[in-house]
mmCIF file of C-alpha atoms in Angstrom:
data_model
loop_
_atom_site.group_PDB
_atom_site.id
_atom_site.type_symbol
_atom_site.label_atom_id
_atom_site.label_comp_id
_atom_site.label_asym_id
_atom_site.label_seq_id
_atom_site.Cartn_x
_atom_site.Cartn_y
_atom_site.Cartn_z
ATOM 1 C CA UNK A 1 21.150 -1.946 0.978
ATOM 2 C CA UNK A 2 18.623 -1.173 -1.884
ATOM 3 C CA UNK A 3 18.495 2.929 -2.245
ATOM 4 C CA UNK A 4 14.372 3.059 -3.788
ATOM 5 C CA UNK A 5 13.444 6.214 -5.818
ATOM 6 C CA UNK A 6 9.761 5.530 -4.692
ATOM 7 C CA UNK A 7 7.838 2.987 -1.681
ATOM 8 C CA UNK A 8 4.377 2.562 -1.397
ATOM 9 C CA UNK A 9 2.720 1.163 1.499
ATOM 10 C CA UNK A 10 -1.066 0.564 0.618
ATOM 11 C CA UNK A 11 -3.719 -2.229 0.384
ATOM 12 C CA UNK A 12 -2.447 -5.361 -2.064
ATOM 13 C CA UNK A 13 -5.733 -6.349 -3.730
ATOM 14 C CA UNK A 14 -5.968 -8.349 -6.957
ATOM 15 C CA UNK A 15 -8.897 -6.471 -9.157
ATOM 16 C CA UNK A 16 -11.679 -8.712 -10.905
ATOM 17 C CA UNK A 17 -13.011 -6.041 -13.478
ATOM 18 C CA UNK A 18 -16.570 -7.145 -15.100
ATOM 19 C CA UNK A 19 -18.297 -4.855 -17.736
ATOM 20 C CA UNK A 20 -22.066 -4.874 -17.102
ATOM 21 C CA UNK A 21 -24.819 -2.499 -17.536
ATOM 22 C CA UNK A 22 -26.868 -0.166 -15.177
ATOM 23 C CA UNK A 23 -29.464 -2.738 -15.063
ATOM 24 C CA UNK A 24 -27.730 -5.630 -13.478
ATOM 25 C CA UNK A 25 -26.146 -3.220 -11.143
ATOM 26 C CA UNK A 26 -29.154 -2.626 -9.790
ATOM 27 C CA UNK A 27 -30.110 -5.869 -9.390
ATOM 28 C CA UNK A 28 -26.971 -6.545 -7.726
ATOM 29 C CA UNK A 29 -27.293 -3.542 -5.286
ATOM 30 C CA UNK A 30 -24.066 -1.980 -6.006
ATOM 31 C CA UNK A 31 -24.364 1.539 -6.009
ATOM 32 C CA UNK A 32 -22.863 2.600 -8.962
ATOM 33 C CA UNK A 33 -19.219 4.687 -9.198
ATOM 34 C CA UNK A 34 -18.398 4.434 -5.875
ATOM 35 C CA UNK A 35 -15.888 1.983 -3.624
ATOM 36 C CA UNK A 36 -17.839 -0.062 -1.398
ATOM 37 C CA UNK A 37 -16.066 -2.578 1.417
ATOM 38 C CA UNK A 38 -17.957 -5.990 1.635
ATOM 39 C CA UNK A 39 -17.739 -8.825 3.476
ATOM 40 C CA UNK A 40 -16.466 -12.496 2.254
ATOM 41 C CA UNK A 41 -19.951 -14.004 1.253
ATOM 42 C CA UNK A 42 -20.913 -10.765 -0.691
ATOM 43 C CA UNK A 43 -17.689 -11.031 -2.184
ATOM 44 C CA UNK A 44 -17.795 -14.520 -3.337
ATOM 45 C CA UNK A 45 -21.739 -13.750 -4.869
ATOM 46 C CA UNK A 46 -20.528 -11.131 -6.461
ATOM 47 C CA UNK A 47 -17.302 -13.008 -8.253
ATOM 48 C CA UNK A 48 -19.899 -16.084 -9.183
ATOM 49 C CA UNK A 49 -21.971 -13.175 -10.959
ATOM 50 C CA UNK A 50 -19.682 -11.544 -12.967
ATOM 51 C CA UNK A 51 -20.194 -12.556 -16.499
ATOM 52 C CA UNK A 52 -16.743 -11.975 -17.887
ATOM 53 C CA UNK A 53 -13.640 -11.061 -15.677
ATOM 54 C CA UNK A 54 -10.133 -9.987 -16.158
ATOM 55 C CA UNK A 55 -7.954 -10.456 -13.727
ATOM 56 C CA UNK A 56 -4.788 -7.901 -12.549
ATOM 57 C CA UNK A 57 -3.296 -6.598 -9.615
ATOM 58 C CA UNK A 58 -4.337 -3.899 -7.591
ATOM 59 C CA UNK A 59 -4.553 -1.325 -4.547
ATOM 60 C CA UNK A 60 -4.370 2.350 -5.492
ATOM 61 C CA UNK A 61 -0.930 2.953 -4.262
ATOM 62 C CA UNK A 62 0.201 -0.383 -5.480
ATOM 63 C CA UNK A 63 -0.917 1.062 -8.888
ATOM 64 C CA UNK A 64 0.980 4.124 -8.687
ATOM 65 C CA UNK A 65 4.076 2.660 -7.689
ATOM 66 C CA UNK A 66 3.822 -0.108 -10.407
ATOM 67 C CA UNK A 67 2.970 2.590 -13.037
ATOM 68 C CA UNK A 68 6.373 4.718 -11.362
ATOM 69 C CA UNK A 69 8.163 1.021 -11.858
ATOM 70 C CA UNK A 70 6.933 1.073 -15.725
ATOM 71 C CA UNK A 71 8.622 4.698 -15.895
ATOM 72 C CA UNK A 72 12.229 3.350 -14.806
ATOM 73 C CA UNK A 73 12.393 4.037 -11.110
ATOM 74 C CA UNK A 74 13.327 1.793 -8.735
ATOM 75 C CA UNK A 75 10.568 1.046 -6.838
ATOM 76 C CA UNK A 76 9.229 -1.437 -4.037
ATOM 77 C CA UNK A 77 5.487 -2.182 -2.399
ATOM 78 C CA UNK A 78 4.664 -2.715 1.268
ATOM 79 C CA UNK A 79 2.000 -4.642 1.458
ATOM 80 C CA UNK A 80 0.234 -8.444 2.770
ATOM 81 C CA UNK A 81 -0.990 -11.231 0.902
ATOM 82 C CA UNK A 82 -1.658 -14.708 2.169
ATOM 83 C CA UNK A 83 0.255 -17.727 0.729
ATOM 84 C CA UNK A 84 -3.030 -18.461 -1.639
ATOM 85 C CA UNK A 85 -3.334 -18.276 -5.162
ATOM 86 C CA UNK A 86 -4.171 -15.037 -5.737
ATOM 87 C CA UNK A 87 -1.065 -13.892 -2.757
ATOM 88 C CA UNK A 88 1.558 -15.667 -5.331
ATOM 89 C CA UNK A 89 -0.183 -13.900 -8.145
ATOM 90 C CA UNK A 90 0.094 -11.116 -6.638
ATOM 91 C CA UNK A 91 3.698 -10.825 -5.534
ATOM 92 C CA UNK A 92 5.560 -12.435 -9.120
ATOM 93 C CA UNK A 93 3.044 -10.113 -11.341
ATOM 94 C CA UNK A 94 4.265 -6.785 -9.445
ATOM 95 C CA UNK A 95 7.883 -7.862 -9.437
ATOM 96 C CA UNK A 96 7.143 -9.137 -13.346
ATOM 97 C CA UNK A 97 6.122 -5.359 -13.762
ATOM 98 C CA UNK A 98 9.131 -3.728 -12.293
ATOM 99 C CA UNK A 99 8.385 -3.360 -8.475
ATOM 100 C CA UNK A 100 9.819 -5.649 -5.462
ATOM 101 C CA UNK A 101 6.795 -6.693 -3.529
ATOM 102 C CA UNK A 102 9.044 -6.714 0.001
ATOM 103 C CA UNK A 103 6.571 -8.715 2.255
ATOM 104 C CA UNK A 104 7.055 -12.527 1.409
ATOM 105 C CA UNK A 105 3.259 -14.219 1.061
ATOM 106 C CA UNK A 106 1.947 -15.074 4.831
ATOM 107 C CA UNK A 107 1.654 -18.735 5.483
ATOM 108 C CA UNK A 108 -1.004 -20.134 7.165
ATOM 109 C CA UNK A 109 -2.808 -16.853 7.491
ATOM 110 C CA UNK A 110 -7.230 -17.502 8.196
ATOM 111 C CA UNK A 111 -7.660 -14.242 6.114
ATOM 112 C CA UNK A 112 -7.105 -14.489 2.368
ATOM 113 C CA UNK A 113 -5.806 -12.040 0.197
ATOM 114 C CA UNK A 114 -7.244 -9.141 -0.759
ATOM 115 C CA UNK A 115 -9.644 -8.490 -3.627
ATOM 116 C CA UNK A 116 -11.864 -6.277 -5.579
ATOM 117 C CA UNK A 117 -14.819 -6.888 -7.897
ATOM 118 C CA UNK A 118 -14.943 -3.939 -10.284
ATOM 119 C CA UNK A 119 -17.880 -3.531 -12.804
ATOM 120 C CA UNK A 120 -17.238 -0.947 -15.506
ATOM 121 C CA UNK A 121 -20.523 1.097 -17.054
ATOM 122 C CA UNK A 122 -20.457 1.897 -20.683
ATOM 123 C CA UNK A 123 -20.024 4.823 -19.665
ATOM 124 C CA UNK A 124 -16.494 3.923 -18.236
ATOM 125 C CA UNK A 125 -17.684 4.689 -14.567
ATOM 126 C CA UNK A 126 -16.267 2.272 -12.045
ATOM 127 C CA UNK A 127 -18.191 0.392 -9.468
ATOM 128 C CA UNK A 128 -15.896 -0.979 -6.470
ATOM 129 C CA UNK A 129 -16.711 -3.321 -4.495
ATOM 130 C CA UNK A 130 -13.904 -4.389 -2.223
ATOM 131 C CA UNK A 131 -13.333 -7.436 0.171
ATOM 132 C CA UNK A 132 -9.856 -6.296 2.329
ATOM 133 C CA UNK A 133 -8.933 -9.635 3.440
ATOM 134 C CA UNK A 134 -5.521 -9.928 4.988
ATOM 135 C CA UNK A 135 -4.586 -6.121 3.498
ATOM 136 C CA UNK A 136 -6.450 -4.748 7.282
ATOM 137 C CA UNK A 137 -3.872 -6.927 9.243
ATOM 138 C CA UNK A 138 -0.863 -4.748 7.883
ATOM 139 C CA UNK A 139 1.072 -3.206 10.787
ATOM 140 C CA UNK A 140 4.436 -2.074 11.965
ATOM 141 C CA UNK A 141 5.819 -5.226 12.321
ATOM 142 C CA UNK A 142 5.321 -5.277 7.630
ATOM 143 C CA UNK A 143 7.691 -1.657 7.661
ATOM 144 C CA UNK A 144 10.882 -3.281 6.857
ATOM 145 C CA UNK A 145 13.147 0.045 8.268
ATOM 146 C CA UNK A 146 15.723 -0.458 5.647
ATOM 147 C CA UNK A 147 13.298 0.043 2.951
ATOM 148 C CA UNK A 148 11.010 2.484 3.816
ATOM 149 C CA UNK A 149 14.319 4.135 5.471
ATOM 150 C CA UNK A 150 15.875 4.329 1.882
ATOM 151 C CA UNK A 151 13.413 6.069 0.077
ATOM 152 C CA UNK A 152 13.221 8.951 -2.019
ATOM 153 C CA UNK A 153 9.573 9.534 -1.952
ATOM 154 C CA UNK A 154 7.070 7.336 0.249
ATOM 155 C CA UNK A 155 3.568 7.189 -0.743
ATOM 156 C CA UNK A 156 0.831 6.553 1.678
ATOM 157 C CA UNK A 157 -2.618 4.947 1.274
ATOM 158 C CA UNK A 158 -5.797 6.623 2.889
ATOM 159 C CA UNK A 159 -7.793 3.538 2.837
ATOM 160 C CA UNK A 160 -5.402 1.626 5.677
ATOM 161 C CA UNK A 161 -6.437 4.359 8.216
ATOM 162 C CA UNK A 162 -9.466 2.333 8.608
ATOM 163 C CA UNK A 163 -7.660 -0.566 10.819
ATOM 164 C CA UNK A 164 -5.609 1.019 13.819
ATOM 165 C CA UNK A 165 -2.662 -1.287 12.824
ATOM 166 C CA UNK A 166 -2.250 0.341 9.458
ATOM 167 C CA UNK A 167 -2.051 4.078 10.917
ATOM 168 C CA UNK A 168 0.939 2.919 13.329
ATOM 169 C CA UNK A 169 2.251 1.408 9.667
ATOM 170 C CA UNK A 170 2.195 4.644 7.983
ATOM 171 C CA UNK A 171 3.740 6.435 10.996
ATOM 172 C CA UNK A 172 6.432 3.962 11.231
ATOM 173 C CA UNK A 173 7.004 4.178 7.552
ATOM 174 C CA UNK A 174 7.162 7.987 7.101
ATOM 175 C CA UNK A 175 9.198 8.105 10.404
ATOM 176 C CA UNK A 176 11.918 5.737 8.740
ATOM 177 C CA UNK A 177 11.485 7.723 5.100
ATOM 178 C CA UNK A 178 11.790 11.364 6.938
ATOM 179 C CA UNK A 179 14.859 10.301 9.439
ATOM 180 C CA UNK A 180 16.415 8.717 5.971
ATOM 181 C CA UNK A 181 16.261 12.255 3.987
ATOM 182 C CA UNK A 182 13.213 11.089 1.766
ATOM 183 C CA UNK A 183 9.366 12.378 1.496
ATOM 184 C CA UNK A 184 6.648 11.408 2.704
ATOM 185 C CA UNK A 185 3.341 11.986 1.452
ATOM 186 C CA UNK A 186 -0.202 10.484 1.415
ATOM 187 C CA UNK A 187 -3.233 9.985 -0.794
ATOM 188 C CA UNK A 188 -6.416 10.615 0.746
ATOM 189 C CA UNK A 189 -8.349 7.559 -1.743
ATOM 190 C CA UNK A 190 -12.138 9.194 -0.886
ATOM 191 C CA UNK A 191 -14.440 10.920 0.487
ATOM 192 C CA UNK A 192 -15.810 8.582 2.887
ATOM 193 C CA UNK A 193 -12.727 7.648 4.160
ATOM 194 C CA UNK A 194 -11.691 11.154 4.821
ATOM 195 C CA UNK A 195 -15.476 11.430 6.711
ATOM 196 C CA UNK A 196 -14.372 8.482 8.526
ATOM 197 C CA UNK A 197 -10.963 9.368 10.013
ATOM 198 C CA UNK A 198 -11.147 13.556 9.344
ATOM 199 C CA UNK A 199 -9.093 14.595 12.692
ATOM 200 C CA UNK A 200 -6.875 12.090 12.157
ATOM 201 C CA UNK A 201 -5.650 13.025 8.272
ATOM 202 C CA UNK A 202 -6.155 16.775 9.463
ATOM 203 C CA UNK A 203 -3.078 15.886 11.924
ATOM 204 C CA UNK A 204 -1.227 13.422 9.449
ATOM 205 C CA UNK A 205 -1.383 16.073 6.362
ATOM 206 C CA UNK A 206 0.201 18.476 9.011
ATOM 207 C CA UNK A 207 3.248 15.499 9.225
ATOM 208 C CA UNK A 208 3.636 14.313 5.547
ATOM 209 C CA UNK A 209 5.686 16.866 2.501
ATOM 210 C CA UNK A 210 3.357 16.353 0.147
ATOM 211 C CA UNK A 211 -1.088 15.547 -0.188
ATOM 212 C CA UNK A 212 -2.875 14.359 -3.073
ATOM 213 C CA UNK A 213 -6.616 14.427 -3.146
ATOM 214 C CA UNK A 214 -9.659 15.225 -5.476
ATOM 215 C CA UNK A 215 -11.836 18.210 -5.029
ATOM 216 C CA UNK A 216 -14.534 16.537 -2.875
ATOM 217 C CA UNK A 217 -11.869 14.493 -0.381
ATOM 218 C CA UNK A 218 -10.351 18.052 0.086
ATOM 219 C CA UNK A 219 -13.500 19.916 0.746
ATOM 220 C CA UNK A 220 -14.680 17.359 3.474
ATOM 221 C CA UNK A 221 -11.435 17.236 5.135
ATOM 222 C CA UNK A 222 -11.798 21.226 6.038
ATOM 223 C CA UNK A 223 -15.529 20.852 6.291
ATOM 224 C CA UNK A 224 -16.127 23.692 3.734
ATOM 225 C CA UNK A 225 -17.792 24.397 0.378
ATOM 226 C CA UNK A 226 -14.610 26.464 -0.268
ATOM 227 C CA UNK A 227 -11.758 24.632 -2.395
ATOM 228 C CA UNK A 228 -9.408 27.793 -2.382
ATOM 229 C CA UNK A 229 -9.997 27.700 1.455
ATOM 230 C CA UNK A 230 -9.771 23.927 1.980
ATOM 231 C CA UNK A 231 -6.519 24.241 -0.140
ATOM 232 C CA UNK A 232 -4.844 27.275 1.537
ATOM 233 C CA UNK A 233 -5.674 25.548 5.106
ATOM 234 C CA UNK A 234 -3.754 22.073 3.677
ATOM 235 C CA UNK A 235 -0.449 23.732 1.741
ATOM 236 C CA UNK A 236 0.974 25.682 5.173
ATOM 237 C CA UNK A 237 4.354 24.829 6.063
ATOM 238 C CA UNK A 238 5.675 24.789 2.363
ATOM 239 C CA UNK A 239 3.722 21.690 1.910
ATOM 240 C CA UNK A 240 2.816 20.549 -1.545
ATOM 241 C CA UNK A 241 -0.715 20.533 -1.896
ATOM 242 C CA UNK A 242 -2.509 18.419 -5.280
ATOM 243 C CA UNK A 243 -5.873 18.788 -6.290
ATOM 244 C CA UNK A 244 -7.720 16.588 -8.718
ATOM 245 C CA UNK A 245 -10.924 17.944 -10.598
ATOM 246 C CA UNK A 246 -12.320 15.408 -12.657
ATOM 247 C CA UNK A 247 -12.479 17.050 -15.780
ATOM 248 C CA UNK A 248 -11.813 20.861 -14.831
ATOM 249 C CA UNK A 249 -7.838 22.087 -14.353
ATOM 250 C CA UNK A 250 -5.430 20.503 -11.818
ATOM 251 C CA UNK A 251 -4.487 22.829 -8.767
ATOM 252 C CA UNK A 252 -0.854 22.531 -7.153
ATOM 253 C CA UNK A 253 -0.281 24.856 -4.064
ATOM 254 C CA UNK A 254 3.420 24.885 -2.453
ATOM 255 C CA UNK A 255 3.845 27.759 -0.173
ATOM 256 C CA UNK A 256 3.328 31.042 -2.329
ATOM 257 C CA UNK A 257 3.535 28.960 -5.854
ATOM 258 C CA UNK A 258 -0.136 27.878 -7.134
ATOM 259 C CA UNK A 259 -0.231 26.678 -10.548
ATOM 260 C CA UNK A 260 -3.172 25.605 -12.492
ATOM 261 C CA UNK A 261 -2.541 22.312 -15.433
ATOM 262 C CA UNK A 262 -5.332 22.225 -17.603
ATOM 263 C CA UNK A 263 -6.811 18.527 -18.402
ATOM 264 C CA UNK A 264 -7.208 17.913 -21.417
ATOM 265 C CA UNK A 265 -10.650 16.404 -22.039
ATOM 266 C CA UNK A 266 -10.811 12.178 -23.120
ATOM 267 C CA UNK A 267 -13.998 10.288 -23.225
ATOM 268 C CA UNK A 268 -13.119 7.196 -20.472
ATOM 269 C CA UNK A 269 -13.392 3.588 -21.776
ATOM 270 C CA UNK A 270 -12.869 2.650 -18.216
ATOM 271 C CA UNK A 271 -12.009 5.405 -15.137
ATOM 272 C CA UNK A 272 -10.430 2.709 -12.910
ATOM 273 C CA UNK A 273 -7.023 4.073 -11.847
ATOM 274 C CA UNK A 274 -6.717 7.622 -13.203
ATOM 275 C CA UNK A 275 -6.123 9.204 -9.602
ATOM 276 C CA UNK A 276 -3.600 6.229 -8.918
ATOM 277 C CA UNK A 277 -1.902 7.082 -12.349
ATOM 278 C CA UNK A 278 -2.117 11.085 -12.157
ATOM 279 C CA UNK A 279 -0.696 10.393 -8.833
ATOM 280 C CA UNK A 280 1.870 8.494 -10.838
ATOM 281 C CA UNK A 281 3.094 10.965 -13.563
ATOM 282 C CA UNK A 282 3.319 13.289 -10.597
ATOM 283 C CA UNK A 283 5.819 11.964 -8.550
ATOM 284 C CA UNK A 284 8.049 10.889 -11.317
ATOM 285 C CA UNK A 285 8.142 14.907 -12.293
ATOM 286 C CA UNK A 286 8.963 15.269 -8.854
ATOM 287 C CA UNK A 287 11.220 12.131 -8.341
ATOM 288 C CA UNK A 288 13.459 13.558 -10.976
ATOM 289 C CA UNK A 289 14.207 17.245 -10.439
ATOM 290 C CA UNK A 290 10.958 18.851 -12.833
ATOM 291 C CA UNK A 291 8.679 21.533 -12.169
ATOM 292 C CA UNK A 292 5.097 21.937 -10.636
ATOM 293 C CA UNK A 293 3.513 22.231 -13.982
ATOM 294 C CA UNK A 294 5.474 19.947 -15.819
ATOM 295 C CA UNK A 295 4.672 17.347 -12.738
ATOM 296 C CA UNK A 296 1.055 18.399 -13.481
ATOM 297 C CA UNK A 297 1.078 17.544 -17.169
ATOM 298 C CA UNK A 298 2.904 14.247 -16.352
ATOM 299 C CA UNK A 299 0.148 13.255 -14.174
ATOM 300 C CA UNK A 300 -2.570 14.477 -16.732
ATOM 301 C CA UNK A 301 -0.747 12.253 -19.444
ATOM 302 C CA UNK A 302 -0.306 9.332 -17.704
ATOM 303 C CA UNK A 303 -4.324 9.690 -16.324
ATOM 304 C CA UNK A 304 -5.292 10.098 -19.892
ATOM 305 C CA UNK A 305 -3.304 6.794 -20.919
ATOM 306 C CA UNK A 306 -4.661 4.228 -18.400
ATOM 307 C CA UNK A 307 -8.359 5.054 -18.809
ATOM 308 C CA UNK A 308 -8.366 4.693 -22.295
ATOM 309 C CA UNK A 309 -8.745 0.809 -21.670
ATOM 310 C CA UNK A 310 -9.839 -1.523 -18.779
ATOM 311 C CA UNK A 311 -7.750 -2.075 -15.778
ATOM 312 C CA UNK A 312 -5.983 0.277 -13.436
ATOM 313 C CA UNK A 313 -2.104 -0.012 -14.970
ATOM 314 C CA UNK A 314 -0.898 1.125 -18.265
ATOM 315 C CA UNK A 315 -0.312 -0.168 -21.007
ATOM 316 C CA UNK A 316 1.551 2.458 -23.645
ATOM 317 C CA UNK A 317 5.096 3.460 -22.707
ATOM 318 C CA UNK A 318 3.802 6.677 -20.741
ATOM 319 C CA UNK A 319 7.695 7.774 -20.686
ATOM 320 C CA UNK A 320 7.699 8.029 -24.383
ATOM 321 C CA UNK A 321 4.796 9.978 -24.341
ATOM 322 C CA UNK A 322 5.850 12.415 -21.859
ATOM 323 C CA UNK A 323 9.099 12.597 -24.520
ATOM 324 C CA UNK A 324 6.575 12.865 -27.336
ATOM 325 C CA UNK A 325 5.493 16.051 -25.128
ATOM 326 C CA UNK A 326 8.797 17.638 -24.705
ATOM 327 C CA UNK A 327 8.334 17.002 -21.112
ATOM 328 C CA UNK A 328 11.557 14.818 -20.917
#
């Protein structure tokens, strides 16, 4: 039986990225910097107009987990992909990378795998625009118990709260981590999604050891202006609390501990990933025995690396960097 140091159960979408210009955005009607879920014609338009593409695999957990993966720790994905192309891609590139994708491809399924046509501004800012494909048909029945049962640290994604089939995945999944001895924690992914489903992350945060989330997701889950407010609501119970502020200090609230990492400022070639890969740097601080703060600057280090190029995965040795730090 396969003891992981970190799961992940999240959407498995293969990212397009594009560069292109305001201009053609606009043309396009993609409103720019945010994640948008289309449909499969839209999708298909919008592949045909992309001028130049790169191809990788994605899904916000999956790219924290792979980026844990690249650090050393034994990881494994739960996820779907159909038995296409871009399924097979999929699965042998995250198990290339250092991560067992545990779901074999589906056969025969009528939805094809996910993907996501992402169109990066000069100005690094990242346009999403996501078809979900066979990701929304993940359920209970994808938990294999002897996984998510042998995990140190599970990691949730926010997005699959939008198909009921995916919540009973999480709960099944942080049921099996919990009963095991593990943690079990969640990412909220955005503000719309937390709009979307807010009583039902108010009651899951109250469930899970540990919440990550940016400044705006945390604010509209409490329904306040207040971030010290939103924050103090979130961390009761000894819960550890992450906060995100693009640009401005981390905050990291566990019961009577707040500490504050400052960010240290890096002009973005491309902003895809840096919560996935903050979230990252995090949980390998806390996956092996180090500190709030040093978690903090292991996040900020790893966010730093991945958008200082395109895609959503990095590509230094981040673990040498956090030894280049004195961090390890």
């Amino acid at each position: 039986m396969t003891k992981y140091q970190a799961v992940g159960v999240g959407n498995a979408i293969v990212d397009v990225i594009s560069q292109s210009d305001d201009g053609f955005l606009s043309r396009m009607g993609i409103d720019k910097g945010v994640m948008q879920l289309i449909e499969g014609d839209r999708a298909e338009y919008l592949y045909e107009e992309m001028e130049n593409r790169t191809q990788m695999p994605g899904g916000s957990v999956a790219n924290t987990i792979a980026g844990l993966g690249a650090m050393g720790l034994k990881t494994a994905l739960i996820g779907r992909v159909r038995d296409d192309e871009l399924g097979q891609y999929y699965a042998q590139s995250l198990f290339a990378a250092g991560t067992d994708f545990v779901n074999a491809p589906v056969a025969g399924g009528e939805l094809p795998t996910s993907r996501s046509m992402i169109f990066v501004s000069p100005d690094g800012e990242r346009s999403m625009n996501t078809y979900l494909g066979i990701s929304t048909e993940l359920g209970p029945e994808d938990v294999p118990d002897d996984v998510a049962g042998n995990a140190g640290l599970l990691f949730l994604e926010g997005y699959l709260f939008d198909k009921p089939k995916g919540k009973e995945a999480f709960l099944a999944a942080a049921r099996a981590c919990r009963a095991g001895g593990g943690k079990a924690g969640i990412s909220l992914s955005d503000p719309f999604c937390v709009d979307r489903h807010r009583d039902d992350f108010r009651k899951m945060v109250t469930e899970l050891d540990y919440v990550f989330g940016n400044e705006h997701e945390w604010k509209s889950l409490y329904q306040t202006e207040d971030l010290g407010a939103a924050l103090e609501q979130a961390a009761t119970g000894n819960r550890l609390i992450v906060c995100t502020r693009s640009g401005h200090d981390v905050v990291v609230v566990q019961g009577d501990e707040t500490v504050s990492v400052p960010v240290q400022e890096v002009t973005p070639v491309d902003a895809t990933g840096a919560g996935d890969q903050f979230a990252a740097g995090f949980l390998y601080g806390i996956a092996t025995g180090r500190s709030l703060e040093v978690s903090g600057r292991m996040g900020c280090i790893a966010a730093a690396e991945v958008i200082g190029h395109y895609g959503a995965r990095p590509e230094a040795d981040v673990k040498a960097m956090f030894r280049a730090e004195g961090l390890i």
